[in-house]
Amino acid sequence: MKSESPLRAYWRANVRLIATLLTVWFVTAYGVSIVFAPWLNQFRLGSTPLGFWLAQQGSIYVFILLIWIYARAMDTLDRRYEVHED
Amino acid sequence: MTVEQWTYLIVGLSFALYIYIGYASRVRDTKGFYVAGRGVPPIANGAATAADWMSAASFISMAGLIATLGYDGAIYLMGWTGGYVLLALLLAPYLRKYRKFTVPDFVGDRYASQTARTLAALATIFISLVYVAGQMRGVGIVFSRFLAIDIAQGVLLGVAVTAFFAILGGMKGVTWTQAAQYTILIIAYLIPGVALAYLLTGNPIPQLAFAFSDISERLNQLQTDLGFSEYTAPFQSKSMLDVLAITGALMVGTAGLPHVIIRFYTTPDVRSARYSAFWALLFIGLLYTTAPALAMFARYNLINTLHGKPMEQVRQIDWVAKWEQTGLLKLVDKNGDGVVQFAKGKAFLEKSGKPDFNAPDRSNPNEVYLDNDIIVLSTPEVAQLAPFVIALLAAGGLAAALSTASGLLIAMSSAVAHDLYYRVFNPRAPERLRLLVGRLAMVPALFAAAYLGINPPGFVAQVVAFAFGLAASGLFPAILSGIFDRRMNAQGAIAGMVIGLGFTTVMIALMRAPQLFGAPEPYLKDFFGISAEGIGIVGMALNLITALVVSRLTPPPPAHIQEIVDSIRIPRGAGEALEE
């Protein structure tokens, strides 16, 4: 049996990672894509207003990336705390 | 070959493929029936989840909806993708580790409460039933539009094919069929998308053409000239608060939808559950980043082709003539000048939610009626593609509808047969009987789906908001607290679910009274500026707050429950044979 504390540490590290990534998620979706979209629309990506582009394209790319980063980071965490399978 | 012959051929081949896959993956035990034997690799599960998730509405109607809403269409784009981040980070890995079959399984065990289990099972059944009605309707519409088959016959054919692979193959049959259906639907969506992008901008990649071609500038200019607001300007049809609330409710609702969650039970281990969420969103993103491009190109093209042209000349265009016949497009020369005017406002007066083509709305100069579905359905003709592409589009629409319907059937049958029959009424039922009941439970679900598809209640589209609201305000918070709050107990979770579900139900009933009870006016216009579509996010917040307060005023959950929480937080041991 492992002692209690490494598992607690694993969970804390996991929750910290989740909190960081969800902050990015929140700012992407509600911050730049909605609340600041009217202001960001004065800038352009290519020839498309930036706020509009973020809301209809950019945010989706960020979401995909966030899940990939989480899966990769958890591979490392699982191995470091020896809770991975096989 | 004519378009119709092509359509029979391609749709026929795709149905034969689904039936073959269903037969090849038939199952003999409940583990195969409910969770595909937990042997689905992440990429395949990602594709299956994407098909499970993208419905007839995503495939056929979403681009048109966005074309009408402009920037505000982002509520659907972000709402229906952002939820996967919540699912991947907060729910999927832990529910997979719990090694059970359904969502009510976890809720009932974690809170050691048959009340919580029953509540979760009933919410699952209701949500799935609402949803499946829309899918079967979609099947009927595709059949009637492309093959001139009666809607009722189309629905019955769709139900028969779905019944075959779902009853025989259970989750295993559904999973592999969905993976095939994803392949068909994404090819069918991308070919016209690429062709239209190339035709209008010279850039064949819709996502790049969306950002770097000058279409957005030209469309904004065109819209301003015609008296519309700019296409890219935010909050033209909804307030900022409502956009925030709807996006939030759709995201949280997505993460709480049972037929999506159970897809993650089918992977071999926790790690694959995380990666399959990535693949799922990547595959979904492929369609969801193409849709807004298609919306913008098609809107530009439609205005450009129709506005200011002589009506007789416009009616000579093949696709205009064809779609005007089906009622998806209608021109009316209100001012009798023989020229098409595209303007703000409705072309026709509405009768029970549908345009009345005999009654032009003379309060505005707009002479063009466009149904949302036309944006996707007309692309092959607008882009002058070969007839087989139109046939492929029909097969793609059917794939989108059938894959979602079959996922919903599994969710409903497992809630009835596994959660209510086996876990609540007859816990001693032997394995063989449980499998039989699981299969039998699909039959009434299929009948209900067929009935609702053929006789759609007028409010199907309206109650989809209901499905998301209930998932957001009932299921999502109960699962979330079950994983992240060790101190959460049955009293807290049940009180939270009752308050969250109750509040959301009452609010939606008040705001959608005309559609639900035929009231002349909604009893409540909005809730402090939040509409029925977005109310689920308020319900979720009320659920979480109530649960937190009640749980802290009542005793902590027993030690063995806290051990469950500790164990689901660790990936190791997810593949062990400790199944129910």
XYZ file of C-alpha atoms in Angstrom:
666
model
C 0.000 0.000 0.000
C 1.140 3.482 -0.794
C 0.881 6.138 1.875
C -1.928 8.701 1.603
C 0.093 11.806 0.832
C 1.444 11.115 -2.723
C -2.121 10.500 -3.899
C -3.238 13.749 -2.288
C -0.367 15.525 -4.010
C -1.362 13.929 -7.335
C -4.939 15.171 -6.920
C -3.799 18.669 -5.950
C -1.545 18.852 -9.014
C -4.447 17.647 -11.171
C -6.854 20.233 -9.764
C -4.259 22.977 -10.258
C -3.834 21.960 -13.903
C -7.604 21.868 -14.437
C -7.991 25.323 -12.868
C -5.288 26.784 -15.111
C -6.732 25.304 -18.302
C -10.310 26.257 -17.403
C -9.170 29.836 -16.797
C -7.878 29.912 -20.368
C -11.144 28.304 -21.507
C -13.201 30.924 -19.653
C -11.225 33.902 -20.937
C -11.316 32.550 -24.502
C -15.038 31.878 -24.596
C -16.587 34.597 -22.450
C -13.814 37.191 -22.379
C -12.294 37.774 -25.792
C -15.010 36.063 -27.857
C -18.022 37.776 -26.252
C -17.420 40.621 -23.766
C -14.454 42.114 -25.618
C -15.579 41.081 -29.108
C -16.979 44.534 -30.044
C -13.687 46.161 -29.036
C -11.533 43.486 -30.697
C -13.481 43.903 -33.926
C -11.453 47.054 -34.668
C -8.464 44.753 -35.293
C -8.324 42.315 -38.162
C -7.053 38.816 -38.757
C -6.454 38.689 -42.482
C -9.447 40.728 -43.553
C -11.891 39.486 -40.901
C -12.705 41.422 -37.694
C -10.788 39.750 -34.841
C -13.590 39.477 -32.260
C -15.863 37.872 -34.822
C -13.130 35.477 -35.947
C -12.393 34.434 -32.360
C -16.077 33.775 -31.658
C -16.673 31.704 -34.804
C -13.268 30.041 -35.388
C -10.454 30.822 -32.974
C -12.238 29.758 -29.801
C -12.912 26.274 -31.235
C -9.203 25.810 -32.041
C -8.328 26.821 -28.476
C -10.838 24.316 -27.039
C -9.322 21.465 -29.071
C -5.829 22.480 -27.998
C -6.807 22.662 -24.306
C -8.059 19.067 -24.267
C -4.896 17.868 -26.001
C -2.680 19.732 -23.499
C -4.632 18.234 -20.600
C -4.334 14.679 -21.920
C -0.576 15.121 -22.488
C 0.059 16.773 -19.114
C -1.902 14.061 -17.303
C 0.248 11.377 -18.965
C 3.248 12.995 -17.275
C 1.460 13.410 -13.927
C 0.168 9.821 -13.966
C 3.702 8.503 -14.484
C 5.308 10.836 -11.964
C 2.914 9.744 -9.212
C 2.841 6.157 -10.473
C -0.911 5.952 -10.858
C -0.830 5.085 -14.580
C -2.066 1.806 -15.922
C 0.304 -0.892 -17.281
C -27.497 8.875 -63.921
C -30.038 11.274 -62.463
C -29.706 12.837 -59.021
C -32.503 10.612 -57.773
C -30.833 7.417 -58.995
C -27.545 8.477 -57.416
C -29.342 9.187 -54.150
C -31.013 5.763 -54.076
C -27.665 4.154 -54.814
C -25.552 6.024 -52.230
C -28.177 6.028 -49.464
C -28.845 2.330 -50.168
C -25.141 1.473 -49.971
C -24.692 3.418 -46.727
C -27.678 1.640 -45.132
C -26.308 -1.737 -46.248
C -23.005 -0.817 -44.599
C -24.714 0.089 -41.294
C -26.681 -3.151 -41.288
C -23.552 -5.167 -42.029
C -21.621 -3.450 -39.197
C -24.531 -4.002 -36.827
C -24.614 -7.698 -37.684
C -20.825 -8.107 -37.472
C -20.691 -6.525 -34.000
C -23.664 -8.281 -32.389
C -23.195 -8.866 -28.662
C -23.962 -11.566 -26.118
C -23.533 -9.845 -22.727
C -24.585 -6.647 -20.925
C -21.009 -5.338 -20.923
C -20.999 -5.474 -24.712
C -24.545 -4.153 -24.887
C -24.071 -1.119 -22.628
C -20.371 -0.194 -22.958
C -19.169 -2.013 -26.112
C -17.043 -4.367 -23.992
C -14.826 -1.362 -23.157
C -12.663 -2.137 -26.161
C -13.051 0.972 -28.328
C -9.762 2.742 -29.259
C -9.640 6.540 -28.664
C -9.755 7.600 -32.341
C -12.718 5.338 -33.121
C -14.510 6.508 -29.993
C -13.739 10.104 -30.973
C -15.346 9.589 -34.387
C -18.319 7.786 -32.825
C -18.754 10.595 -30.273
C -18.618 13.207 -33.022
C -21.363 11.433 -35.004
C -23.336 10.790 -31.812
C -23.141 14.497 -31.023
C -23.720 16.079 -34.433
C -27.405 15.768 -35.144
C -29.558 16.346 -38.177
C -29.842 19.947 -36.954
C -26.055 20.457 -36.819
C -25.683 19.006 -40.290
C -28.621 20.549 -42.132
C -29.796 23.638 -40.220
C -26.878 25.098 -38.250
C -25.079 26.888 -41.089
C -28.362 28.509 -42.133
C -29.061 29.591 -38.572
C -25.621 31.197 -38.364
C -26.106 32.900 -41.754
C -29.224 34.545 -40.328
C -27.689 35.461 -36.964
C -24.256 36.665 -38.130
C -21.880 37.068 -35.171
C -24.578 35.962 -32.708
C -24.480 32.485 -34.300
C -21.366 31.998 -32.158
C -23.647 30.888 -29.292
C -24.105 27.573 -31.111
C -20.546 27.271 -32.360
C -18.939 27.872 -28.959
C -21.785 26.416 -26.902
C -21.735 23.079 -28.695
C -17.932 22.708 -28.701
C -16.786 24.384 -25.456
C -18.694 21.826 -23.394
C -16.192 19.162 -24.457
C -13.483 20.966 -22.484
C -15.635 20.580 -19.352
C -16.365 16.972 -20.239
C -12.695 16.101 -20.839
C -11.308 17.873 -17.774
C -14.073 17.466 -15.211
C -16.207 14.389 -15.941
C -15.123 11.803 -18.518
C -11.922 10.378 -16.954
C -13.514 9.865 -13.529
C -16.778 8.399 -14.760
C -14.744 5.995 -16.909
C -12.704 5.006 -13.841
C -15.901 4.210 -11.952
C -16.416 1.214 -14.277
C -20.199 1.244 -14.340
C -22.646 1.398 -17.248
C -24.681 4.594 -16.971
C -24.852 8.120 -15.578
C -27.585 7.259 -13.020
C -25.303 4.377 -11.898
C -22.761 6.894 -10.690
C -25.255 9.368 -9.234
C -27.170 6.607 -7.401
C -24.059 4.861 -6.003
C -22.111 7.986 -5.111
C -24.993 9.358 -3.065
C -26.153 5.878 -1.949
C -29.678 6.941 -2.805
C -32.374 5.314 -4.923
C -34.114 8.718 -5.073
C -31.064 10.292 -6.697
C -30.748 7.289 -9.056
C -34.398 7.473 -10.098
C -34.238 11.259 -10.565
C -31.157 10.909 -12.769
C -32.754 8.052 -14.764
C -35.961 10.019 -15.353
C -33.975 13.087 -16.432
C -31.999 10.865 -18.828
C -35.162 9.395 -20.362
C -36.853 12.748 -20.754
C -33.821 14.492 -22.269
C -33.230 11.656 -24.724
C -36.880 11.425 -25.756
C -37.065 15.133 -26.559
C -33.922 14.848 -28.587
C -34.775 11.695 -30.492
C -38.045 13.171 -31.773
C -36.053 15.843 -33.595
C -33.724 13.250 -35.138
C -36.487 11.096 -36.559
C -38.132 14.184 -37.981
C -34.777 14.964 -39.619
C -34.698 11.494 -41.200
C -38.184 12.019 -42.597
C -37.295 15.443 -43.993
C -34.158 14.208 -45.749
C -36.102 11.350 -47.337
C -38.918 13.592 -48.483
C -36.626 16.275 -49.905
C -34.172 14.094 -51.728
C -36.196 11.052 -52.675
C -39.791 12.251 -52.755
C -40.578 9.527 -50.225
C -43.420 10.277 -47.853
C -42.156 11.595 -44.464
C -43.923 8.799 -42.550
C -42.384 6.063 -44.713
C -38.973 7.705 -44.412
C -39.245 7.797 -40.619
C -40.272 4.135 -40.486
C -37.375 3.099 -42.736
C -34.941 5.038 -40.516
C -36.397 3.458 -37.371
C -36.137 -0.034 -38.897
C -32.446 0.359 -39.793
C -31.613 1.869 -36.392
C -33.549 -0.873 -34.607
C -31.558 -3.548 -36.407
C -28.080 -2.457 -35.387
C -29.009 -1.050 -31.981
C -30.966 -4.081 -30.736
C -28.545 -6.624 -32.142
C -25.282 -4.837 -31.428
C -26.179 -2.615 -28.470
C -23.462 -0.058 -27.716
C -20.910 -2.073 -29.701
C -23.009 -2.046 -32.862
C -23.910 1.610 -32.351
C -20.272 2.627 -31.790
C -18.870 1.091 -34.961
C -21.839 2.229 -37.025
C -21.369 5.769 -35.687
C -17.691 5.725 -36.652
C -18.743 4.834 -40.223
C -21.497 7.459 -40.127
C -19.001 10.136 -39.093
C -16.854 9.346 -42.106
C -19.812 9.683 -44.463
C -21.203 12.848 -42.922
C -17.922 14.733 -42.795
C -17.065 13.907 -46.422
C -20.568 14.956 -47.441
C -20.179 18.274 -45.590
C -16.640 19.113 -46.682
C -16.956 18.522 -50.446
C -19.596 21.236 -51.008
C -17.884 23.457 -48.400
C -14.563 23.276 -50.212
C -16.186 23.732 -53.616
C -18.110 26.823 -52.533
C -15.035 28.346 -50.861
C -13.017 27.822 -54.042
C -15.766 29.167 -56.267
C -16.277 32.387 -54.296
C -12.781 33.139 -52.984
C -10.320 31.068 -54.981
C -9.135 29.464 -51.737
C -10.281 25.842 -51.367
C -9.866 25.658 -47.571
C -13.043 27.130 -46.012
C -11.355 27.996 -42.698
C -8.610 29.988 -44.439
C -10.983 31.589 -46.915
C -13.124 32.658 -43.936
C -10.291 34.702 -42.423
C -8.162 35.761 -45.363
C -10.482 36.324 -48.311
C -12.296 39.651 -48.526
C -15.739 38.010 -48.334
C -16.404 39.287 -44.801
C -15.685 42.859 -45.905
C -17.808 42.500 -49.012
C -20.654 40.929 -47.067
C -20.540 43.671 -44.399
C -20.684 46.292 -47.151
C -23.560 44.512 -48.881
C -25.504 44.193 -45.623
C -25.008 47.868 -44.740
C -26.162 48.931 -48.224
C -29.357 46.912 -47.797
C -30.127 48.324 -44.350
C -28.970 45.310 -42.314
C -26.417 45.665 -39.554
C -22.890 44.417 -40.316
C -22.643 40.615 -40.448
C -19.677 40.588 -38.075
C -21.157 43.027 -35.520
C -21.957 41.388 -32.140
C -25.258 41.433 -30.218
C -27.591 42.434 -33.060
C -30.289 39.864 -32.274
C -29.486 39.081 -28.625
C -28.074 41.114 -25.735
C -24.548 40.474 -24.478
C -25.931 39.008 -21.260
C -28.146 36.602 -23.153
C -25.277 35.565 -25.446
C -23.173 34.841 -22.345
C -25.984 32.874 -20.676
C -26.930 30.833 -23.752
C -23.315 29.965 -24.535
C -22.842 28.892 -20.915
C -26.030 26.846 -20.761
C -25.248 25.055 -24.024
C -21.695 24.269 -22.878
C -22.698 22.913 -19.471
C -25.700 21.152 -21.004
C -23.476 19.475 -23.584
C -21.221 18.188 -20.826
C -24.253 16.851 -18.945
C -26.040 15.075 -21.804
C -26.220 11.358 -20.931
C -25.866 10.020 -24.481
C -22.598 11.924 -24.852
C -21.210 10.988 -21.424
C -21.788 7.247 -21.871
C -19.627 7.249 -24.999
C -16.616 7.663 -22.698
C -17.507 4.465 -20.826
C -16.495 2.432 -23.871
C -12.740 3.131 -23.826
C -10.260 0.588 -22.427
C -8.798 2.912 -19.753
C -8.838 6.415 -18.257
C -6.037 7.642 -20.507
C -7.995 6.658 -23.636
C -11.053 8.461 -22.271
C -9.014 11.700 -22.148
C -7.601 11.245 -25.645
C -10.915 10.247 -27.132
C -12.374 13.552 -25.891
C -9.593 15.260 -27.854
C -10.344 13.254 -31.010
C -14.070 13.854 -30.573
C -13.679 17.634 -30.451
C -11.163 17.610 -33.306
C -13.649 15.692 -35.476
C -16.536 17.915 -34.376
C -14.386 21.010 -34.918
C -13.831 20.025 -38.536
C -17.545 20.511 -39.212
C -18.038 23.347 -36.722
C -15.313 25.522 -38.257
C -16.573 24.789 -41.777
C -20.189 25.714 -40.932
C -19.598 29.449 -40.212
C -17.522 29.713 -43.400
C -20.295 28.067 -45.389
C -22.795 30.397 -43.700
C -20.880 33.518 -44.682
C -20.147 32.407 -48.268
C -23.698 31.243 -48.872
C -25.246 34.417 -47.497
C -22.973 36.565 -49.620
C -23.699 34.461 -52.670
C -27.462 34.484 -52.118
C -27.705 38.249 -51.711
C -25.387 38.758 -54.655
C -27.307 36.386 -56.937
C -30.792 37.555 -56.009
C -30.772 41.217 -55.018
C -31.586 43.776 -57.689
C -31.967 41.176 -60.438
C -35.096 40.875 -62.575
C -37.382 38.339 -60.962
C -37.997 36.443 -64.218
C -34.264 36.077 -64.837
C -33.608 34.847 -61.277
C -36.338 32.251 -61.591
C -34.514 30.781 -64.621
C -31.620 29.728 -62.389
C -31.913 25.956 -61.825
C -31.479 25.893 -58.081
C -33.759 28.865 -57.500
C -36.528 27.129 -59.464
C -35.969 23.832 -57.644
C -35.907 25.215 -54.110
C -38.785 27.577 -54.746
C -40.868 24.503 -55.553
C -40.019 22.907 -52.174
C -40.878 26.071 -50.259
C -37.378 26.480 -48.816
C -36.959 29.622 -50.886
C -39.758 31.934 -51.933
C -39.732 35.114 -53.947
C -42.582 37.600 -53.926
C -42.765 40.787 -55.948
C -44.346 43.018 -53.313
C -43.973 46.328 -55.137
C -44.613 44.889 -58.618
C -41.405 46.330 -60.136
C -40.237 42.927 -61.384
C -36.956 43.207 -59.465
C -35.944 41.152 -56.409
C -35.442 43.210 -53.248
C -33.451 41.764 -50.358
C -34.097 43.730 -47.165
C -34.626 43.570 -43.451
C -37.843 41.976 -42.201
C -39.962 38.970 -43.031
C -41.116 38.386 -46.590
C -44.313 36.646 -45.491
C -46.660 36.787 -42.526
C -46.439 33.777 -40.232
C -49.193 31.333 -39.440
C -48.542 29.024 -36.437
C -44.792 29.515 -36.671
C -44.570 28.904 -40.427
C -44.526 31.453 -43.265
C -47.817 31.742 -45.104
C -46.834 32.001 -48.782
C -50.235 33.472 -49.694
C -49.786 36.405 -47.354
C -46.820 38.680 -48.108
C -45.840 40.858 -45.145
C -46.281 44.344 -46.574
C -44.802 46.165 -43.569
C -41.293 45.833 -45.042
C -39.753 45.735 -48.537
C -38.068 42.281 -48.211
C -39.102 40.013 -51.097
C -37.032 36.912 -50.327
C -37.918 34.115 -47.903
C -35.073 31.742 -46.998
C -35.432 28.613 -44.875
C -32.379 27.906 -42.669
C -31.942 24.478 -44.248
C -31.353 25.882 -47.715
C -27.840 27.117 -46.957
C -26.468 23.570 -46.728
C -28.931 21.795 -49.003
C -28.410 24.133 -51.957
C -24.594 24.301 -51.900
C -23.973 21.455 -54.383
C -26.207 23.120 -56.972
C -24.975 26.631 -56.263
C -21.384 25.413 -56.627
C -22.422 23.388 -59.703
C -21.171 20.068 -58.394
C -21.851 16.662 -59.937
C -25.192 14.989 -59.069
C -23.501 12.385 -56.881
C -22.481 15.148 -54.425
C -26.156 15.955 -53.859
C -26.740 12.257 -53.227
C -23.815 12.213 -50.804
C -25.339 15.156 -48.948
C -28.551 13.162 -48.495
C -26.567 10.190 -47.154
C -24.655 12.566 -44.851
C -27.827 14.119 -43.442
C -29.237 10.656 -42.794
C -25.974 9.535 -41.180
C -26.053 12.558 -38.847
C -29.668 11.892 -37.830
C -29.396 8.104 -37.449
C -26.125 8.195 -35.482
C -27.542 10.642 -32.958
C -30.814 8.715 -32.731
C -29.035 5.430 -32.036
C -26.899 6.975 -29.283
C -30.062 8.346 -27.682
C -31.755 4.942 -27.904
C -28.880 3.345 -25.988
C -29.072 6.075 -23.333
C -32.838 5.601 -22.949
C -32.817 1.823 -22.953
C -30.002 1.705 -20.394
C -31.856 4.138 -18.113
C -35.008 1.990 -18.302
C -33.488 -1.499 -18.295
C -30.333 -1.047 -16.248
C -31.084 1.821 -13.841
C -34.809 1.506 -13.225
C -35.481 -2.222 -13.815
C -32.253 -3.836 -12.601
C -30.872 -1.354 -10.031
C -34.187 -0.185 -8.526
C -36.872 -2.879 -9.064
C -35.126 -6.208 -9.520
C -31.501 -6.220 -8.307
C -31.408 -10.045 -8.459
C -32.108 -10.247 -12.191
C -29.644 -12.665 -13.830
C -27.334 -11.492 -16.628
C -29.365 -13.132 -19.427
C -32.605 -11.530 -18.312
C -30.910 -8.125 -18.003
C -29.654 -8.343 -21.582
C -33.116 -9.330 -22.782
C -34.743 -6.445 -20.899
C -32.121 -4.080 -22.335
C -33.084 -5.162 -25.863
C -36.819 -5.069 -25.129
C -36.564 -1.580 -23.611
C -35.518 -0.298 -27.046
C -38.835 -1.272 -28.596
C -41.068 1.279 -26.835
C -38.296 3.860 -27.268
C -38.284 3.163 -31.028
C -42.076 3.368 -31.202
C -42.023 6.667 -29.329
C -39.326 7.969 -31.678
C -41.300 6.904 -34.756
C -44.534 8.383 -33.441
C -42.937 11.713 -32.535
C -41.128 11.779 -35.877
C -44.326 11.291 -37.868
C -46.542 13.492 -35.667
C -44.091 16.083 -34.370
C -45.532 18.189 -31.598
C -45.244 21.795 -32.761
C -42.797 22.491 -29.991
C -39.978 20.025 -30.776
C -37.524 22.752 -31.665
C -38.634 24.730 -28.622
C -38.150 21.912 -26.126
C -34.590 21.169 -27.228
C -33.718 24.161 -25.040
C -35.409 22.135 -22.344
C -33.098 19.134 -22.859
C -30.010 21.327 -22.468
C -31.536 23.164 -19.519
C -32.250 19.930 -17.653
C -28.831 18.448 -18.406
C -27.155 21.669 -17.252
C -29.212 22.238 -14.114
C -29.714 18.624 -12.999
C -27.131 16.114 -14.130
C -23.949 18.162 -14.597
C -23.753 19.654 -11.061
C -24.644 16.335 -9.394
C -21.825 14.518 -11.190
C -19.345 17.363 -10.746
C -19.858 17.615 -6.975
C -19.743 13.819 -6.728
C -16.195 13.851 -8.078
C -14.666 17.089 -6.792
C -16.390 17.524 -3.426
C -15.731 14.593 -1.047
C -17.990 16.198 1.537
C -21.019 16.296 -0.802
C -23.777 14.013 0.504
C -27.123 12.667 -0.664
C -29.139 15.396 1.068
C -27.157 18.133 -0.662
C -27.161 16.509 -4.094
C -30.889 15.725 -4.062
C -31.845 19.174 -2.765
C -29.631 20.713 -5.468
C -31.149 18.595 -8.244
C -34.712 19.324 -7.112
C -34.071 23.088 -6.934
C -32.062 23.211 -10.179
C -34.451 21.052 -12.215
C -37.509 22.684 -10.654
C -36.369 26.232 -11.312
C -35.358 25.490 -14.899
C -38.602 23.626 -15.663
C -40.807 26.386 -14.274
C -38.860 29.128 -16.055
C -38.948 27.396 -19.435
C -42.657 26.606 -19.027
C -43.373 30.283 -18.271
C -41.251 31.628 -21.115
C -42.348 29.065 -23.717
C -46.021 29.014 -22.739
C -47.289 29.802 -26.274
C -45.455 26.787 -27.764
C -46.140 24.437 -24.842
C -49.717 25.228 -23.830
C -50.898 27.428 -26.674
C -51.059 30.520 -24.491
C -51.443 33.765 -26.482
C -48.398 35.376 -24.806
C -45.468 34.033 -22.746
C -46.217 34.342 -19.024
C -42.697 35.654 -18.540
C -40.667 37.360 -21.275
C -37.265 36.662 -19.784
C -35.529 36.225 -16.438
C -33.594 39.457 -15.828
C -32.703 39.489 -19.530
C -31.910 35.765 -19.836
C -34.041 33.821 -22.319
C -35.291 30.218 -22.128
C -32.255 28.953 -24.055
C -29.875 30.358 -21.471
C -31.818 29.740 -18.266
C -30.065 26.389 -17.613
C -26.946 28.232 -16.469
C -28.916 29.954 -13.697
C -30.470 26.592 -12.758
C -26.990 25.093 -12.558
C -25.737 27.855 -10.264
C -28.793 27.443 -7.985
C -28.224 23.676 -7.912
C -24.558 24.046 -6.907
C -25.256 26.657 -4.219
C -28.179 24.699 -2.723
C -26.170 21.466 -2.721
C -23.202 23.143 -1.057
C -25.267 24.750 1.710
C -27.459 21.710 2.446
C -24.508 19.288 2.467
C -22.620 21.400 5.016
C -25.653 21.506 7.330
C -26.105 17.703 7.220
C -23.744 14.833 8.189
C -20.837 13.953 5.865
C -21.231 10.909 3.573
C -20.198 7.536 5.102
C -16.587 6.322 4.860
C -17.182 3.801 2.071
C -18.591 6.556 -0.143
C -15.527 8.707 0.475
C -13.453 5.698 -0.590
C -15.338 5.583 -3.894
C -14.429 9.242 -4.430
C -10.757 8.557 -3.638
C -10.641 5.630 -6.020
C -12.200 7.367 -9.029
C -9.616 10.122 -8.742
C -6.836 7.690 -9.637
C -6.561 6.193 -13.131
C -4.921 2.919 -12.056
C -7.270 -0.060 -12.049
C -9.821 1.146 -14.614
C -9.367 -1.968 -16.751
C -9.846 -4.478 -13.932
C -12.602 -7.040 -14.236
C -14.584 -5.686 -11.323
C -17.745 -5.100 -13.342
C -21.351 -5.125 -12.252
